[in-house]
């Protein structure tokens, strides 16, 4: 067991550090984020420029195969890069769905020709992707997707509606799960495609989120044509393709998106306790909670290191990674909630000029409910842990042996 | 970076598990529980000594195997899994660690070989009553080579040959080594929540004793010993938590209600998923603690506190939800759930309660940030 870098790792870390120093500003405070000072279009532009530099310097796709423009290094090198990058205010997040979930699926299932067309451009930040799985009637039960794809010569014609599609409004391409055969059981009649988000018939309508943001969308398909060469995997095998995406999703998501224990610790040193004299950090109840947050945040971080070690030894990422989301989404909510209540009545103010950490605790309080849902709800992730990690019996299913078109539906 | 045990360490773990599944386990633990006259299982203690486990981390020059703390962590996890009814943690994680940390060459030479051989049982005595002990709350005194005062409760104090004790010496606190078999020591056996381990009240009346380490350094030394023990005990707690989860899983797969295995009900599944998450959080923190302990890293105090908090919480959760998963069966004396429920609480308070360690953790974060 060794937490220190090997000589090669140390060399890589120094390289990463030099690259970051040349291209980004170091963070002054834990909570510095350029996303807050820039307009969305400016942020996007900055993100693209940065991604290109990253790709050129060999820091994008660190674990991807060399043929895909990656560096073919073990996952621990991504961890090292991320550790260093976290010390800088780099524009991140824009490419995570594409590079974390969609493009790895393309690499796993597409022909060489298609890979040559898409992979390098994505890695260089020129093209952005979204994941079109969920539908109004098919979120947790994503295999209940109704969006229809019908074969027409060399093309498929797609009709239907997707929803909650993050980033669809600025994406160039997406991977879309569609029903190609309603006459068989629901998991067997699905097929996955690459869709051009700018193609005729694709309409993206932004959804206003409870957090105030507009990160996700409804997407409507009306007679959208997709070439058969853009099919991922065999016809009818879309569920297996989706599972690969979802497995990568659990590796890609799960980090903390807002202030963590370090920020609330700083906050507590500078604010009066609402229930006793002196700063909040001296309050016993607060200290006990803080300890819980430390232990879970560190525990999750260290669990990821264990996963990376296992991956480096050639093991596959398993459903174990589901634990990250279960821990972090709830912790984020809890930290936001505590920071707000600790300010007593004043805590309600979320004007960035007046609120603690420029309103970051409010943002995370309002975004945490979405995080408990996105990428699989807490309940679904616990099912996955129970069934696939611990081997408990599968849920009783009401859809076994029934053709998709005959399944009962609610609202 | 490599965040895992080595293949050799893993094979030691497998051997330990195999051995303990044959020679220890619930039957042996119950033997001690059901017999008020014994405080530990002698046969198991002897076999563990013969295998060299007691001296795993003791240097070879003092009769140990001279392996490292990582090996000890591996053994601790398996002993915890078996809820082994032997004074291992007191003797090895606390008493021997105190000697290795603070003892003179002569003290080490006199005691460590006997610990390694299984001939000396040791204990670590700090508590004098309910609530937090502080340097100023200690009433036991050490002066002129004699010890006076009362320690209560002392885990394994009813069977130990020696104790390491915190005592006032002048204005400061010192660590003191005392032979418990002498006339100046009175022991009273105590009834406790976990009768699978012996507990006593120790009274010292002019008992002969010697100092361990420098005068007035006792509080810092005791803290350092507890940090080491915290990591090792965390591994016992992780092992115990894992045992609870596996018991619950087995039962959930085989017990039927409403014509289905109860493990197909989500309320039960989610309980088990929660146990799994808590164990992984505890395990990862404990691994970090193990690394810090084995390399004497500056992070040890922080990592030790995090290990201890996570492991105490995980064991409490797993041991209580294991009972719940077993329904009415789980509440019976005959089913083993309560052995772990008891042990979980002993381990949670034995070397400082979770709340105490949470406070230490935050204090250590403050220190880290001040530096
Ligand atoms: C911020 C955000 C971003 C998103 N981005 C994307 C995206 O980019 N692409 C995309 O395809 N989708 C995206 N989604 C959609 C997301 O994947 C779904 O919302 C999610 O899977 C839940 O589905 P649902 O909303 O239909 O809820 P439902 O499935 O209707 O669930 C409602 C409630 O029932 C519970 N429930 C459902 N089934 C079970 C069960 N078997 N056992 C126990 N409880 C159950 C759920 O846990 C939940 O509490 C996003 C969602 C959010 C909030």
mmCIF file of N, CA, C and O in Angstrom, chain A residues 1-6 9 76 261 265-266 269 281-282 287-288 290-292 294-296 298-299 302-303 305-306 309 313 320 323 327 379 382-383 385-387 389-396, chain B residues 1-5 10 70 245 249 252-253 260-261 263-264 266 269-270 272-274 276-277 280-281 283-285 287-288 290-291 302 306 309-310 313 355-356 358-359 361-363 365-366 369:
data_model
loop_
_atom_site.group_PDB
_atom_site.id
_atom_site.type_symbol
_atom_site.label_atom_id
_atom_site.label_comp_id
_atom_site.label_asym_id
_atom_site.label_seq_id
_atom_site.Cartn_x
_atom_site.Cartn_y
_atom_site.Cartn_z
ATOM 1 N N UNK A 1 0.844 -1.186 0.000
ATOM 2 C CA UNK A 1 0.000 0.000 0.000
ATOM 3 C C UNK A 1 0.879 1.236 0.000
ATOM 4 O O UNK A 1 1.797 1.329 0.801
ATOM 5 N N UNK A 2 0.623 2.137 -0.933
ATOM 6 C CA UNK A 2 1.505 3.295 -1.042
ATOM 7 C C UNK A 2 0.739 4.470 -1.641
ATOM 8 O O UNK A 2 0.186 4.366 -2.725
ATOM 9 N N UNK A 3 0.710 5.569 -0.889
ATOM 10 C CA UNK A 3 0.001 6.749 -1.386
ATOM 11 C C UNK A 3 0.903 7.709 -2.135
ATOM 12 O O UNK A 3 0.458 8.706 -2.647
ATOM 13 N N UNK A 4 2.165 7.399 -2.159
ATOM 14 C CA UNK A 4 3.071 8.310 -2.842
ATOM 15 C C UNK A 4 3.119 7.963 -4.321
ATOM 16 O O UNK A 4 2.834 6.844 -4.726
ATOM 17 N N UNK A 5 3.508 8.956 -5.131
ATOM 18 C CA UNK A 5 3.654 8.722 -6.560
ATOM 19 C C UNK A 5 4.846 7.811 -6.825
ATOM 20 O O UNK A 5 5.870 7.926 -6.168
ATOM 21 N N UNK A 6 4.704 6.946 -7.813
ATOM 22 C CA UNK A 6 5.879 6.248 -8.328
ATOM 23 C C UNK A 6 6.681 7.289 -9.116
ATOM 24 O O UNK A 6 6.144 8.362 -9.430
ATOM 25 N N UNK A 9 4.724 8.368 -12.063
ATOM 26 C CA UNK A 9 3.572 9.186 -11.678
ATOM 27 C C UNK A 9 4.012 10.601 -11.308
ATOM 28 O O UNK A 9 3.360 11.582 -11.657
ATOM 29 N N UNK A 76 -5.172 5.693 -12.889
ATOM 30 C CA UNK A 76 -4.594 6.471 -11.796
ATOM 31 C C UNK A 76 -4.020 7.787 -12.324
ATOM 32 O O UNK A 76 -4.001 8.794 -11.617
ATOM 33 N N UNK A 261 -17.058 19.834 2.576
ATOM 34 C CA UNK A 261 -16.800 20.144 3.981
ATOM 35 C C UNK A 261 -15.767 21.251 4.156
ATOM 36 O O UNK A 261 -15.787 21.973 5.139
ATOM 37 N N UNK A 265 -16.464 24.445 6.504
ATOM 38 C CA UNK A 265 -15.519 24.631 7.612
ATOM 39 C C UNK A 265 -15.020 26.084 7.623
ATOM 40 O O UNK A 265 -15.041 26.764 8.653
ATOM 41 N N UNK A 266 -14.617 26.581 6.459
ATOM 42 C CA UNK A 266 -14.185 27.978 6.349
ATOM 43 C C UNK A 266 -15.293 28.930 6.781
ATOM 44 O O UNK A 266 -15.090 29.873 7.540
ATOM 45 N N UNK A 269 -15.919 29.240 10.448
ATOM 46 C CA UNK A 269 -14.935 29.991 11.229
ATOM 47 C C UNK A 269 -15.241 31.482 11.227
ATOM 48 O O UNK A 269 -14.801 32.216 12.094
ATOM 49 N N UNK A 281 -17.948 27.497 14.371
ATOM 50 C CA UNK A 281 -17.004 26.379 14.418
ATOM 51 C C UNK A 281 -16.806 25.890 15.853
ATOM 52 O O UNK A 281 -16.381 24.769 16.086
ATOM 53 N N UNK A 282 -17.139 26.728 16.840
ATOM 54 C CA UNK A 282 -17.008 26.291 18.238
ATOM 55 C C UNK A 282 -18.255 25.551 18.733
ATOM 56 O O UNK A 282 -18.281 25.041 19.846
ATOM 57 N N UNK A 287 -19.818 20.758 15.090
ATOM 58 C CA UNK A 287 -18.555 20.012 14.938
ATOM 59 C C UNK A 287 -18.817 18.532 14.718
ATOM 60 O O UNK A 287 -18.130 17.871 13.941
ATOM 61 N N UNK A 288 -19.825 18.010 15.406
ATOM 62 C CA UNK A 288 -20.128 16.586 15.247
ATOM 63 C C UNK A 288 -20.612 16.289 13.824
ATOM 64 O O UNK A 288 -20.240 15.294 13.221
ATOM 65 N N UNK A 290 -19.904 18.127 11.173
ATOM 66 C CA UNK A 290 -18.763 18.359 10.281
ATOM 67 C C UNK A 290 -17.907 17.090 10.187
ATOM 68 O O UNK A 290 -17.456 16.701 9.102
ATOM 69 N N UNK A 291 -17.729 16.444 11.337
ATOM 70 C CA UNK A 291 -16.915 15.223 11.341
ATOM 71 C C UNK A 291 -17.541 14.162 10.425
ATOM 72 O O UNK A 291 -16.838 13.477 9.680
ATOM 73 N N UNK A 292 -18.863 14.052 10.471
ATOM 74 C CA UNK A 292 -19.530 13.074 9.597
ATOM 75 C C UNK A 292 -19.276 13.388 8.129
ATOM 76 O O UNK A 292 -19.049 12.496 7.322
ATOM 77 N N UNK A 294 -16.751 15.042 6.848
ATOM 78 C CA UNK A 294 -15.342 14.781 6.513
ATOM 79 C C UNK A 294 -15.172 13.298 6.191
ATOM 80 O O UNK A 294 -14.599 12.910 5.170
ATOM 81 N N UNK A 295 -15.692 12.483 7.097
ATOM 82 C CA UNK A 295 -15.484 11.048 6.983
ATOM 83 C C UNK A 295 -16.119 10.498 5.701
ATOM 84 O O UNK A 295 -15.540 9.662 5.013
ATOM 85 N N UNK A 296 -17.289 11.008 5.345
ATOM 86 C CA UNK A 296 -17.927 10.493 4.125
ATOM 87 C C UNK A 296 -17.257 11.024 2.869
ATOM 88 O O UNK A 296 -17.071 10.277 1.904
ATOM 89 N N UNK A 298 -14.109 12.033 2.544
ATOM 90 C CA UNK A 298 -12.804 11.376 2.413
ATOM 91 C C UNK A 298 -13.008 9.903 2.055
ATOM 92 O O UNK A 298 -12.285 9.353 1.234
ATOM 93 N N UNK A 299 -13.980 9.293 2.686
ATOM 94 C CA UNK A 299 -14.258 7.875 2.410
ATOM 95 C C UNK A 299 -14.597 7.655 0.947
ATOM 96 O O UNK A 299 -14.127 6.707 0.322
ATOM 97 N N UNK A 302 -11.429 8.162 -1.158
ATOM 98 C CA UNK A 302 -10.507 7.031 -1.015
ATOM 99 C C UNK A 302 -11.069 5.764 -1.673
ATOM 100 O O UNK A 302 -10.322 4.938 -2.183
ATOM 101 N N UNK A 303 -12.392 5.641 -1.664
ATOM 102 C CA UNK A 303 -13.003 4.488 -2.334
ATOM 103 C C UNK A 303 -12.711 4.559 -3.827
ATOM 104 O O UNK A 303 -12.444 3.551 -4.478
ATOM 105 N N UNK A 305 -10.073 5.869 -5.109
ATOM 106 C CA UNK A 305 -8.671 5.435 -5.263
ATOM 107 C C UNK A 305 -8.588 3.912 -5.287
ATOM 108 O O UNK A 305 -7.812 3.335 -6.038
ATOM 109 N N UNK A 306 -9.404 3.288 -4.454
ATOM 110 C CA UNK A 306 -9.390 1.815 -4.449
ATOM 111 C C UNK A 306 -9.879 1.279 -5.779
ATOM 112 O O UNK A 306 -9.341 0.315 -6.316
ATOM 113 N N UNK A 309 -7.158 1.647 -8.272
ATOM 114 C CA UNK A 309 -6.147 0.608 -8.079
ATOM 115 C C UNK A 309 -6.622 -0.697 -8.707
ATOM 116 O O UNK A 309 -5.877 -1.368 -9.415
ATOM 117 N N UNK A 313 -5.168 -2.820 -12.077
ATOM 118 C CA UNK A 313 -4.768 -4.226 -12.078
ATOM 119 C C UNK A 313 -5.595 -5.032 -13.069
ATOM 120 O O UNK A 313 -5.595 -6.260 -13.040
ATOM 121 N N UNK A 320 -20.227 -1.084 -8.063
ATOM 122 C CA UNK A 320 -19.844 -0.487 -6.768
ATOM 123 C C UNK A 320 -19.807 1.024 -6.847
ATOM 124 O O UNK A 320 -20.003 1.706 -5.856
ATOM 125 N N UNK A 323 -22.052 3.959 -5.235
ATOM 126 C CA UNK A 323 -22.077 4.545 -3.889
ATOM 127 C C UNK A 323 -21.773 6.040 -3.905
ATOM 128 O O UNK A 323 -22.214 6.763 -3.039
ATOM 129 N N UNK A 327 -23.843 8.898 -1.684
ATOM 130 C CA UNK A 327 -23.208 9.685 -0.625
ATOM 131 C C UNK A 327 -23.285 11.175 -0.941
ATOM 132 O O UNK A 327 -23.732 11.973 -0.132
ATOM 133 N N UNK A 379 -32.923 5.544 -5.065
ATOM 134 C CA UNK A 379 -33.604 4.252 -4.895
ATOM 135 C C UNK A 379 -33.096 3.239 -5.920
ATOM 136 O O UNK A 379 -32.846 2.075 -5.596
ATOM 137 N N UNK A 382 -29.598 2.124 -5.069
ATOM 138 C CA UNK A 382 -29.583 1.142 -3.973
ATOM 139 C C UNK A 382 -30.039 -0.231 -4.463
ATOM 140 O O UNK A 382 -29.540 -1.260 -4.017
ATOM 141 N N UNK A 383 -31.000 -0.238 -5.384
ATOM 142 C CA UNK A 383 -31.388 -1.523 -5.980
ATOM 143 C C UNK A 383 -30.199 -2.174 -6.679
ATOM 144 O O UNK A 383 -29.985 -3.385 -6.579
ATOM 145 N N UNK A 385 -26.994 -1.725 -6.106
ATOM 146 C CA UNK A 385 -26.031 -2.248 -5.123
ATOM 147 C C UNK A 385 -26.544 -3.570 -4.561
ATOM 148 O O UNK A 385 -25.825 -4.564 -4.502
ATOM 149 N N UNK A 386 -27.827 -3.577 -4.181
ATOM 150 C CA UNK A 386 -28.376 -4.774 -3.540
ATOM 151 C C UNK A 386 -28.380 -5.968 -4.508
ATOM 152 O O UNK A 386 -28.031 -7.088 -4.131
ATOM 153 N N UNK A 387 -28.750 -5.716 -5.747
ATOM 154 C CA UNK A 387 -28.889 -6.843 -6.674
ATOM 155 C C UNK A 387 -27.569 -7.242 -7.312
ATOM 156 O O UNK A 387 -27.242 -8.425 -7.395
ATOM 157 N N UNK A 389 -24.289 -6.004 -6.663
ATOM 158 C CA UNK A 389 -23.095 -6.167 -5.837
ATOM 159 C C UNK A 389 -23.335 -7.245 -4.790
ATOM 160 O O UNK A 389 -22.506 -8.115 -4.572
ATOM 161 N N UNK A 390 -24.501 -7.188 -4.157
ATOM 162 C CA UNK A 390 -24.741 -8.084 -3.032
ATOM 163 C C UNK A 390 -25.498 -9.349 -3.415
ATOM 164 O O UNK A 390 -25.649 -10.252 -2.597
ATOM 165 N N UNK A 391 -25.989 -9.406 -4.632
ATOM 166 C CA UNK A 391 -26.594 -10.645 -5.115
ATOM 167 C C UNK A 391 -27.986 -10.963 -4.585
ATOM 168 O O UNK A 391 -28.399 -12.122 -4.561
ATOM 169 N N UNK A 392 -28.722 -9.953 -4.147
ATOM 170 C CA UNK A 392 -30.095 -10.219 -3.699
ATOM 171 C C UNK A 392 -30.996 -10.438 -4.914
ATOM 172 O O UNK A 392 -30.669 -10.022 -6.021
ATOM 173 N N UNK A 393 -32.147 -11.095 -4.697
ATOM 174 C CA UNK A 393 -33.019 -11.402 -5.842
ATOM 175 C C UNK A 393 -33.491 -10.132 -6.542
ATOM 176 O O UNK A 393 -33.679 -9.099 -5.903
ATOM 177 N N UNK A 394 -33.694 -10.234 -7.838
ATOM 178 C CA UNK A 394 -34.205 -9.104 -8.613
ATOM 179 C C UNK A 394 -35.612 -8.744 -8.150
ATOM 180 O O UNK A 394 -36.340 -9.595 -7.650
ATOM 181 N N UNK A 395 -35.951 -7.479 -8.389
ATOM 182 C CA UNK A 395 -37.326 -7.062 -8.108
ATOM 183 C C UNK A 395 -38.287 -7.924 -8.904
ATOM 184 O O UNK A 395 -37.971 -8.356 -9.999
ATOM 185 N N UNK A 396 -39.465 -8.142 -8.341
ATOM 186 C CA UNK A 396 -40.489 -8.860 -9.085
ATOM 187 C C UNK A 396 -40.926 -7.972 -10.226
ATOM 188 O O UNK A 396 -41.164 -6.791 -10.036
ATOM 189 N N UNK B 1 0.956 5.308 -7.016
ATOM 190 C CA UNK B 1 -0.007 5.053 -5.953
ATOM 191 C C UNK B 1 -0.597 3.650 -6.081
ATOM 192 O O UNK B 1 -0.863 3.186 -7.177
ATOM 193 N N UNK B 2 -0.731 3.001 -4.961
ATOM 194 C CA UNK B 2 -1.313 1.660 -4.961
ATOM 195 C C UNK B 2 -2.114 1.546 -3.680
ATOM 196 O O UNK B 2 -1.552 1.431 -2.591
ATOM 197 N N UNK B 3 -3.424 1.586 -3.810
ATOM 198 C CA UNK B 3 -4.267 1.672 -2.626
ATOM 199 C C UNK B 3 -4.900 0.330 -2.305
ATOM 200 O O UNK B 3 -6.106 0.183 -2.299
ATOM 201 N N UNK B 4 -4.054 -0.658 -2.075
ATOM 202 C CA UNK B 4 -4.585 -1.981 -1.766
ATOM 203 C C UNK B 4 -3.512 -2.748 -1.000
ATOM 204 O O UNK B 4 -2.338 -2.381 -1.019
ATOM 205 N N UNK B 5 -3.932 -3.805 -0.354
ATOM 206 C CA UNK B 5 -2.955 -4.667 0.301
ATOM 207 C C UNK B 5 -2.226 -5.497 -0.748
ATOM 208 O O UNK B 5 -2.750 -5.742 -1.844
ATOM 209 N N UNK B 10 -2.771 -10.266 1.413
ATOM 210 C CA UNK B 10 -4.081 -10.879 1.163
ATOM 211 C C UNK B 10 -4.064 -12.372 1.475
ATOM 212 O O UNK B 10 -5.059 -12.919 1.945
ATOM 213 N N UNK B 70 0.668 -3.130 8.580
ATOM 214 C CA UNK B 70 -0.331 -3.524 7.579
ATOM 215 C C UNK B 70 -0.770 -4.966 7.802
ATOM 216 O O UNK B 70 -1.942 -5.303 7.671
ATOM 217 N N UNK B 245 -23.212 -7.829 7.759
ATOM 218 C CA UNK B 245 -23.846 -7.689 6.454
ATOM 219 C C UNK B 245 -24.001 -9.054 5.798
ATOM 220 O O UNK B 245 -25.042 -9.359 5.212
ATOM 221 N N UNK B 249 -27.409 -10.818 4.663
ATOM 222 C CA UNK B 249 -27.595 -11.216 3.266
ATOM 223 C C UNK B 249 -28.054 -12.670 3.163
ATOM 224 O O UNK B 249 -29.001 -12.987 2.444
ATOM 225 N N UNK B 252 -31.547 -12.923 4.250
ATOM 226 C CA UNK B 252 -32.473 -12.263 3.325
ATOM 227 C C UNK B 252 -32.721 -13.113 2.078
ATOM 228 O O UNK B 252 -33.763 -13.006 1.432
ATOM 229 N N UNK B 253 -31.770 -13.951 1.742
ATOM 230 C CA UNK B 253 -31.951 -14.792 0.562
ATOM 231 C C UNK B 253 -32.767 -16.047 0.874
ATOM 232 O O UNK B 253 -33.408 -16.609 -0.010
ATOM 233 N N UNK B 260 -42.132 -14.818 -1.079
ATOM 234 C CA UNK B 260 -40.917 -14.330 -1.746
ATOM 235 C C UNK B 260 -39.792 -14.283 -0.728
ATOM 236 O O UNK B 260 -40.036 -14.097 0.459
ATOM 237 N N UNK B 261 -38.564 -14.397 -1.213
ATOM 238 C CA UNK B 261 -37.459 -14.159 -0.277
ATOM 239 C C UNK B 261 -37.557 -12.714 0.225
ATOM 240 O O UNK B 261 -37.856 -11.817 -0.571
ATOM 241 N N UNK B 263 -35.376 -10.763 0.851
ATOM 242 C CA UNK B 263 -34.368 -9.960 0.155
ATOM 243 C C UNK B 263 -34.862 -9.405 -1.169
ATOM 244 O O UNK B 263 -34.178 -8.613 -1.805
ATOM 245 N N UNK B 264 -36.057 -9.816 -1.604
ATOM 246 C CA UNK B 264 -36.603 -9.221 -2.823
ATOM 247 C C UNK B 264 -37.456 -7.998 -2.494
ATOM 248 O O UNK B 264 -37.923 -7.312 -3.387
ATOM 249 N N UNK B 266 -37.787 -4.236 -1.314
ATOM 250 C CA UNK B 266 -36.845 -3.113 -1.348
ATOM 251 C C UNK B 266 -36.466 -2.585 0.022
ATOM 252 O O UNK B 266 -35.348 -2.130 0.214
ATOM 253 N N UNK B 269 -33.661 -4.632 0.832
ATOM 254 C CA UNK B 269 -32.538 -4.376 -0.085
ATOM 255 C C UNK B 269 -31.839 -3.076 0.251
ATOM 256 O O UNK B 269 -30.616 -2.996 0.259
ATOM 257 N N UNK B 270 -32.629 -2.054 0.480
ATOM 258 C CA UNK B 270 -32.027 -0.744 0.723
ATOM 259 C C UNK B 270 -31.284 -0.702 2.053
ATOM 260 O O UNK B 270 -30.275 -0.023 2.189
ATOM 261 N N UNK B 272 -29.632 -3.202 3.168
ATOM 262 C CA UNK B 272 -28.347 -3.847 2.878
ATOM 263 C C UNK B 272 -27.452 -2.942 2.044
ATOM 264 O O UNK B 272 -26.238 -2.921 2.236
ATOM 265 N N UNK B 273 -28.062 -2.193 1.134
ATOM 266 C CA UNK B 273 -27.257 -1.252 0.345
ATOM 267 C C UNK B 273 -26.650 -0.185 1.267
ATOM 268 O O UNK B 273 -25.489 0.189 1.116
ATOM 269 N N UNK B 274 -27.441 0.261 2.245
ATOM 270 C CA UNK B 274 -26.912 1.243 3.202
ATOM 271 C C UNK B 274 -25.742 0.662 3.999
ATOM 272 O O UNK B 274 -24.758 1.342 4.264
ATOM 273 N N UNK B 276 -23.739 -1.645 2.972
ATOM 274 C CA UNK B 276 -22.608 -1.735 2.037
ATOM 275 C C UNK B 276 -21.893 -0.388 1.902
ATOM 276 O O UNK B 276 -20.671 -0.314 1.984
ATOM 277 N N UNK B 277 -22.678 0.662 1.735
ATOM 278 C CA UNK B 277 -22.090 1.993 1.584
ATOM 279 C C UNK B 277 -21.295 2.366 2.843
ATOM 280 O O UNK B 277 -20.155 2.828 2.766
ATOM 281 N N UNK B 280 -18.041 0.429 2.961
ATOM 282 C CA UNK B 280 -17.022 0.893 2.003
ATOM 283 C C UNK B 280 -16.394 2.200 2.468
ATOM 284 O O UNK B 280 -15.194 2.395 2.336
ATOM 285 N N UNK B 281 -17.212 3.093 3.005
ATOM 286 C CA UNK B 281 -16.681 4.354 3.535
ATOM 287 C C UNK B 281 -15.706 4.061 4.690
ATOM 288 O O UNK B 281 -14.608 4.626 4.768
ATOM 289 N N UNK B 283 -14.126 1.218 5.278
ATOM 290 C CA UNK B 283 -12.965 0.467 4.801
ATOM 291 C C UNK B 283 -11.938 1.413 4.153
ATOM 292 O O UNK B 283 -10.747 1.332 4.419
ATOM 293 N N UNK B 284 -12.432 2.318 3.335
ATOM 294 C CA UNK B 284 -11.507 3.224 2.652
ATOM 295 C C UNK B 284 -10.784 4.127 3.651
ATOM 296 O O UNK B 284 -9.584 4.350 3.542
ATOM 297 N N UNK B 285 -11.520 4.628 4.625
ATOM 298 C CA UNK B 285 -10.869 5.435 5.659
ATOM 299 C C UNK B 285 -9.850 4.605 6.438
ATOM 300 O O UNK B 285 -8.768 5.086 6.777
ATOM 301 N N UNK B 287 -8.180 2.009 5.366
ATOM 302 C CA UNK B 287 -7.003 1.765 4.524
ATOM 303 C C UNK B 287 -6.058 2.966 4.585
ATOM 304 O O UNK B 287 -4.849 2.817 4.643
ATOM 305 N N UNK B 288 -6.648 4.135 4.550
ATOM 306 C CA UNK B 288 -5.818 5.341 4.625
ATOM 307 C C UNK B 288 -5.106 5.393 5.977
ATOM 308 O O UNK B 288 -3.914 5.687 6.062
ATOM 309 N N UNK B 290 -4.353 2.826 7.762
ATOM 310 C CA UNK B 290 -3.340 1.764 7.752
ATOM 311 C C UNK B 290 -2.059 2.253 7.086
ATOM 312 O O UNK B 290 -0.952 2.023 7.571
ATOM 313 N N UNK B 291 -2.256 2.940 5.981
ATOM 314 C CA UNK B 291 -1.081 3.470 5.281
ATOM 315 C C UNK B 291 -0.348 4.482 6.169
ATOM 316 O O UNK B 291 0.873 4.428 6.307
ATOM 317 N N UNK B 302 -5.059 12.575 11.861
ATOM 318 C CA UNK B 302 -6.290 12.859 11.113
ATOM 319 C C UNK B 302 -6.895 11.558 10.583
ATOM 320 O O UNK B 302 -8.084 11.280 10.759
ATOM 321 N N UNK B 306 -10.528 9.719 11.461
ATOM 322 C CA UNK B 306 -11.512 9.434 10.417
ATOM 323 C C UNK B 306 -11.826 7.934 10.374
ATOM 324 O O UNK B 306 -12.982 7.532 10.244
ATOM 325 N N UNK B 309 -14.150 7.064 13.416
ATOM 326 C CA UNK B 309 -15.524 7.572 13.311
ATOM 327 C C UNK B 309 -16.305 6.729 12.294
ATOM 328 O O UNK B 309 -17.406 6.255 12.569
ATOM 329 N N UNK B 310 -15.703 6.532 11.128
ATOM 330 C CA UNK B 310 -16.414 5.801 10.078
ATOM 331 C C UNK B 310 -16.690 4.366 10.500
ATOM 332 O O UNK B 310 -17.774 3.826 10.257
ATOM 333 N N UNK B 313 -19.448 4.056 13.254
ATOM 334 C CA UNK B 313 -20.783 4.269 12.683
ATOM 335 C C UNK B 313 -21.223 3.068 11.853
ATOM 336 O O UNK B 313 -22.371 2.640 11.921
ATOM 337 N N UNK B 355 -18.185 10.281 19.488
ATOM 338 C CA UNK B 355 -18.294 11.743 19.617
ATOM 339 C C UNK B 355 -16.936 12.346 19.966
ATOM 340 O O UNK B 355 -16.583 13.430 19.497
ATOM 341 N N UNK B 356 -16.183 11.642 20.778
ATOM 342 C CA UNK B 356 -14.859 12.135 21.175
ATOM 343 C C UNK B 356 -13.947 12.190 19.949
ATOM 344 O O UNK B 356 -13.210 13.158 19.736
ATOM 345 N N UNK B 358 -14.949 12.346 16.827
ATOM 346 C CA UNK B 358 -15.425 13.371 15.891
ATOM 347 C C UNK B 358 -14.831 14.716 16.272
ATOM 348 O O UNK B 358 -14.399 15.485 15.417
ATOM 349 N N UNK B 359 -14.826 14.984 17.567
ATOM 350 C CA UNK B 359 -14.250 16.235 18.044
ATOM 351 C C UNK B 359 -12.749 16.301 17.712
ATOM 352 O O UNK B 359 -12.248 17.320 17.233
ATOM 353 N N UNK B 361 -11.275 14.809 15.304
ATOM 354 C CA UNK B 361 -11.128 14.950 13.852
ATOM 355 C C UNK B 361 -11.224 16.413 13.438
ATOM 356 O O UNK B 361 -10.402 16.909 12.669
ATOM 357 N N UNK B 362 -12.210 17.113 13.987
ATOM 358 C CA UNK B 362 -12.383 18.520 13.629
ATOM 359 C C UNK B 362 -11.212 19.345 14.157
ATOM 360 O O UNK B 362 -10.686 20.218 13.464
ATOM 361 N N UNK B 363 -10.788 19.033 15.366
ATOM 362 C CA UNK B 363 -9.637 19.751 15.920
ATOM 363 C C UNK B 363 -8.416 19.560 15.026
ATOM 364 O O UNK B 363 -7.656 20.483 14.765
ATOM 365 N N UNK B 365 -8.437 18.897 11.863
ATOM 366 C CA UNK B 365 -8.644 19.661 10.627
ATOM 367 C C UNK B 365 -8.256 21.124 10.870
ATOM 368 O O UNK B 365 -7.612 21.756 10.031
ATOM 369 N N UNK B 366 -8.641 21.630 12.037
ATOM 370 C CA UNK B 366 -8.281 23.023 12.372
ATOM 371 C C UNK B 366 -6.770 23.186 12.427
ATOM 372 O O UNK B 366 -6.229 24.161 11.927
ATOM 373 N N UNK B 369 -5.271 23.211 9.018
ATOM 374 C CA UNK B 369 -5.511 24.464 8.304
ATOM 375 C C UNK B 369 -4.766 25.649 8.873
ATOM 376 O O UNK B 369 -4.545 26.632 8.185
#
